[in-house]
């Protein structure tokens, strides 16, 4: 769900408030807001584990989401992303590789599904804009649909600490293309937008309360724009 993908050693070193690992729990009210229009027959909790680890060769970022939206509030979806960026001396662009994919279950049904894998390769660039520490990358994206989709993705991420460290802002913006028809029967491409800005009040250095807003268009089978806020807690390890 949440991708504070600060995939740059430089950004991590400057933004000292960024934690290497955290666990988040979000209450997602999308059914109350939109009903079945967003494919969610119930409101549910999402648990997210994030990890960012820099080293002398670059940095690794990963996250795993678990949606508790199956029968009796058991986990019904698991989705993960893992990305690696590499430092090459003083070269300003960072080679970027990434994998996305997951598995799910259909509520009140006896079958599951696989979220098609995506494989990305491109270049990232970290920079600072005022109090915001940011990173962006452009990548070729292979979507492993029934008919393989060759696409492109642009991502920008941001993080900032305000009010003496009591307030944190973060999030990402993704824009990518994919086949309109994943089976290949119909031709043509579509653009998909997904952004998840976050705001956190840091009660302590480890515990935070906050919210995330999922902003999407053409995402997960929906052909409209949706804004879905959450109520969340976060624990920094």
Short mmCIF file of C-alpha atoms in Angstrom, two decimals:
data_model
loop_
_atom_site.label_atom_id
_atom_site.label_comp_id
_atom_site.label_asym_id
_atom_site.label_seq_id
_atom_site.Cartn_x
_atom_site.Cartn_y
_atom_site.Cartn_z
CA UNK A 1 0.00 0.00 0.00
CA UNK A 2 2.43 2.58 1.20
CA UNK A 3 5.74 3.12 -0.74
CA UNK A 4 8.04 5.75 0.83
CA UNK A 5 10.58 4.70 -1.75
CA UNK A 6 13.55 6.90 -0.92
CA UNK A 7 15.83 4.77 -3.05
CA UNK A 8 18.96 6.83 -2.61
CA UNK A 9 21.81 6.69 -0.13
CA UNK A 10 22.21 10.45 -0.40
CA UNK A 11 18.62 11.09 0.56
CA UNK A 12 18.76 8.70 3.51
CA UNK A 13 21.92 10.29 4.88
CA UNK A 14 20.50 13.81 4.70
CA UNK A 15 17.00 12.98 5.89
CA UNK A 16 17.99 11.63 9.28
CA UNK A 17 14.38 11.12 10.38
CA UNK A 18 13.77 8.41 7.80
CA UNK A 19 13.58 5.01 9.47
CA UNK A 20 15.09 1.91 7.91
CA UNK A 21 12.14 -0.33 8.83
CA UNK A 22 8.55 0.28 9.85
CA UNK A 23 5.25 -1.53 10.33
CA UNK A 24 1.98 0.23 9.46
CA UNK A 25 -1.67 -0.65 10.09
CA UNK A 26 -4.32 1.13 8.02
CA UNK A 27 -8.10 1.11 8.31
CA UNK A 28 -9.43 1.32 4.73
CA UNK A 29 -13.07 2.54 4.45
CA UNK A 30 -13.39 2.16 0.67
CA UNK A 31 -16.59 0.09 0.81
CA UNK A 32 -18.33 2.78 2.89
CA UNK A 33 -17.15 5.43 0.42
CA UNK A 34 -17.72 3.68 -2.92
CA UNK A 35 -19.44 0.34 -2.32
CA UNK A 36 -18.60 -2.37 -4.84
CA UNK A 37 -17.39 0.15 -7.43
CA UNK A 38 -13.82 -0.39 -6.23
CA UNK A 39 -14.12 -4.16 -5.87
CA UNK A 40 -14.23 -4.10 -2.06
CA UNK A 41 -17.35 -5.69 -0.52
CA UNK A 42 -16.17 -4.72 3.00
CA UNK A 43 -14.02 -2.17 4.78
CA UNK A 44 -10.79 -3.78 5.95
CA UNK A 45 -7.40 -3.42 7.61
CA UNK A 46 -4.12 -3.41 5.70
CA UNK A 47 -0.80 -4.22 7.36
CA UNK A 48 2.32 -2.93 5.61
CA UNK A 49 5.93 -3.76 6.36
CA UNK A 50 8.58 -1.52 4.76
CA UNK A 51 12.34 -1.84 4.70
CA UNK A 52 15.00 0.47 3.30
CA UNK A 53 18.66 -0.54 3.53
CA UNK A 54 21.54 1.49 2.07
CA UNK A 55 25.03 0.09 1.57
CA UNK A 56 28.26 1.09 -0.13
CA UNK A 57 26.95 -0.07 -3.54
CA UNK A 58 23.53 1.59 -3.42
CA UNK A 59 20.26 0.79 -1.64
CA UNK A 60 17.46 -1.76 -1.42
CA UNK A 61 13.81 -0.99 -0.76
CA UNK A 62 10.95 -3.43 -0.26
CA UNK A 63 7.44 -3.51 1.14
CA UNK A 64 4.75 -6.14 1.68
CA UNK A 65 1.01 -5.41 2.03
CA UNK A 66 -1.49 -7.78 3.64
CA UNK A 67 -5.18 -6.94 3.15
CA UNK A 68 -7.46 -8.52 5.78
CA UNK A 69 -10.46 -8.59 3.43
CA UNK A 70 -11.22 -12.32 3.13
CA UNK A 71 -13.91 -14.31 4.94
CA UNK A 72 -13.97 -13.69 8.73
CA UNK A 73 -11.40 -10.90 8.21
CA UNK A 74 -8.61 -13.30 7.34
CA UNK A 75 -5.86 -12.12 4.95
CA UNK A 76 -7.20 -12.07 1.41
CA UNK A 77 -4.38 -10.41 -0.50
CA UNK A 78 -0.61 -10.22 -0.27
CA UNK A 79 1.34 -7.86 -2.52
CA UNK A 80 5.06 -7.10 -2.54
CA UNK A 81 7.56 -4.87 -4.30
CA UNK A 82 11.33 -4.98 -4.08
CA UNK A 83 13.68 -2.51 -5.77
CA UNK A 84 17.41 -2.00 -5.95
CA UNK A 85 19.39 1.07 -7.03
CA UNK A 86 23.13 1.08 -7.68
CA UNK A 87 25.75 3.78 -7.19
CA UNK A 88 28.33 4.18 -9.95
CA UNK A 89 30.99 6.53 -8.62
CA UNK A 90 29.87 10.16 -9.00
CA UNK A 91 27.50 9.37 -11.87
CA UNK A 92 24.25 11.23 -11.01
CA UNK A 93 21.88 8.55 -12.35
CA UNK A 94 21.33 5.35 -10.39
CA UNK A 95 20.53 2.12 -12.31
CA UNK A 96 17.20 0.87 -10.98
CA UNK A 97 15.72 -2.66 -11.06
CA UNK A 98 12.40 -3.69 -9.50
CA UNK A 99 9.93 -6.55 -9.15
CA UNK A 100 6.21 -6.31 -8.26
CA UNK A 101 3.70 -9.12 -7.72
CA UNK A 102 1.27 -10.85 -5.38
CA UNK A 103 -1.50 -13.36 -4.65
CA UNK A 104 -5.13 -13.02 -3.61
CA UNK A 105 -8.32 -14.84 -2.64
CA UNK A 106 -11.87 -14.03 -3.73
CA UNK A 107 -14.16 -13.38 -0.76
CA UNK A 108 -16.89 -16.06 -0.28
CA UNK A 109 -15.46 -18.06 -3.20
CA UNK A 110 -13.27 -21.14 -3.30
CA UNK A 111 -10.59 -19.86 -5.64
CA UNK A 112 -7.61 -17.56 -5.66
CA UNK A 113 -5.73 -15.48 -8.19
CA UNK A 114 -2.27 -14.23 -9.00
CA UNK A 115 -1.51 -10.54 -9.43
CA UNK A 116 0.51 -10.42 -12.67
CA UNK A 117 4.20 -9.80 -12.06
CA UNK A 118 5.93 -6.66 -13.27
CA UNK A 119 9.66 -6.34 -14.01
CA UNK A 120 11.22 -2.88 -14.25
CA UNK A 121 14.61 -1.57 -15.30
CA UNK A 122 15.68 2.05 -15.65
CA UNK A 123 17.49 4.96 -13.96
CA UNK A 124 16.77 6.92 -10.79
CA UNK A 125 17.81 10.40 -9.70
CA UNK A 126 17.75 11.79 -6.12
CA UNK A 127 17.34 15.51 -5.44
CA UNK A 128 16.22 18.03 -2.82
CA UNK A 129 13.41 20.58 -3.21
CA UNK A 130 13.25 22.89 -0.20
CA UNK A 131 12.61 20.74 2.87
CA UNK A 132 11.62 17.77 0.73
CA UNK A 133 14.05 14.97 -0.05
CA UNK A 134 12.94 13.42 -3.30
CA UNK A 135 13.79 10.73 -5.80
CA UNK A 136 12.49 9.92 -9.26
CA UNK A 137 13.03 7.16 -11.78
CA UNK A 138 11.97 6.28 -15.31
CA UNK A 139 11.90 2.61 -16.24
CA UNK A 140 10.93 0.10 -18.90
CA UNK A 141 8.17 -2.10 -17.46
CA UNK A 142 7.28 -5.63 -18.54
CA UNK A 143 3.83 -6.66 -17.33
CA UNK A 144 3.46 -10.46 -17.38
CA UNK A 145 -0.17 -10.53 -18.51
CA UNK A 146 -1.66 -13.32 -20.60
CA UNK A 147 -0.48 -11.19 -23.52
CA UNK A 148 2.83 -9.69 -22.31
CA UNK A 149 2.67 -5.89 -22.11
CA UNK A 150 5.79 -3.79 -22.85
CA UNK A 151 5.43 -0.47 -21.07
CA UNK A 152 7.05 2.50 -19.31
CA UNK A 153 6.71 3.88 -15.77
CA UNK A 154 7.60 7.19 -14.17
CA UNK A 155 7.75 7.40 -10.36
CA UNK A 156 8.51 10.26 -7.99
CA UNK A 157 8.78 9.92 -4.20
CA UNK A 158 9.11 12.46 -1.41
CA UNK A 159 9.83 12.72 2.31
CA UNK A 160 9.97 15.69 4.66
CA UNK A 161 10.18 16.30 8.40
CA UNK A 162 8.52 19.43 9.81
CA UNK A 163 7.74 21.06 13.18
CA UNK A 164 10.93 19.88 14.82
CA UNK A 165 10.39 16.31 13.73
CA UNK A 166 6.84 15.99 15.08
CA UNK A 167 5.26 16.02 11.62
CA UNK A 168 6.31 13.85 8.67
CA UNK A 169 5.14 13.96 5.07
CA UNK A 170 5.85 11.27 2.52
CA UNK A 171 4.49 9.39 -0.44
CA UNK A 172 4.83 8.50 -4.09
CA UNK A 173 3.31 9.21 -7.50
CA UNK A 174 3.29 6.51 -10.22
CA UNK A 175 2.30 6.89 -13.86
CA UNK A 176 2.56 3.89 -16.16
CA UNK A 177 1.13 2.35 -19.31
CA UNK A 178 -0.22 -1.14 -19.92
CA UNK A 179 -2.35 -3.04 -22.44
CA UNK A 180 -6.04 -2.19 -22.34
CA UNK A 181 -6.85 -5.87 -22.77
CA UNK A 182 -4.60 -8.23 -20.78
CA UNK A 183 -5.59 -11.20 -22.96
CA UNK A 184 -4.44 -9.51 -26.19
CA UNK A 185 -7.83 -9.79 -27.93
CA UNK A 186 -8.08 -6.00 -28.20
CA UNK A 187 -5.17 -3.69 -28.97
CA UNK A 188 -4.25 -0.35 -27.48
CA UNK A 189 -2.71 1.07 -24.32
CA UNK A 190 -4.04 2.93 -21.30
CA UNK A 191 -2.39 5.16 -18.70
CA UNK A 192 -2.74 4.38 -15.00
CA UNK A 193 -2.17 6.87 -12.19
CA UNK A 194 -1.57 5.91 -8.58
CA UNK A 195 -0.43 8.18 -5.76
CA UNK A 196 -0.40 7.69 -1.98
CA UNK A 197 0.54 10.84 -0.03
CA UNK A 198 0.92 10.34 3.73
CA UNK A 199 0.94 12.56 6.79
CA UNK A 200 2.17 11.40 10.22
CA UNK A 201 2.18 12.92 13.68
CA UNK A 202 5.16 11.44 15.51
CA UNK A 203 3.98 10.81 19.07
CA UNK A 204 7.46 9.44 19.84
CA UNK A 205 10.49 8.64 17.70
CA UNK A 206 9.03 5.17 17.15
CA UNK A 207 5.23 5.55 17.25
CA UNK A 208 3.16 7.68 14.86
CA UNK A 209 -0.49 8.35 14.02
CA UNK A 210 -1.57 9.52 10.61
CA UNK A 211 -3.35 9.01 7.34
CA UNK A 212 -2.77 8.04 3.73
CA UNK A 213 -4.91 8.94 0.74
CA UNK A 214 -4.92 6.54 -2.21
CA UNK A 215 -5.48 8.59 -5.37
CA UNK A 216 -6.00 6.49 -8.47
CA UNK A 217 -7.26 6.53 -12.03
CA UNK A 218 -7.66 3.45 -14.28
CA UNK A 219 -6.23 1.38 -11.42
CA UNK A 220 -7.20 -2.24 -10.61
CA UNK A 221 -9.92 -2.41 -13.23
CA UNK A 222 -11.60 0.90 -12.32
CA UNK A 223 -11.97 3.46 -15.12
CA UNK A 224 -12.65 6.47 -12.87
CA UNK A 225 -10.76 8.64 -10.40
CA UNK A 226 -10.97 7.60 -6.74
CA UNK A 227 -9.69 9.14 -3.52
CA UNK A 228 -9.62 6.75 -0.56
CA UNK A 229 -8.27 8.00 2.80
CA UNK A 230 -7.15 5.72 5.63
CA UNK A 231 -6.64 6.06 9.38
CA UNK A 232 -3.28 4.61 10.32
CA UNK A 233 -0.65 3.88 12.94
CA UNK A 234 3.06 3.28 12.37
CA UNK A 235 5.85 1.76 14.43
CA UNK A 236 9.46 2.52 13.43
CA UNK A 237 12.00 -0.14 14.33
#
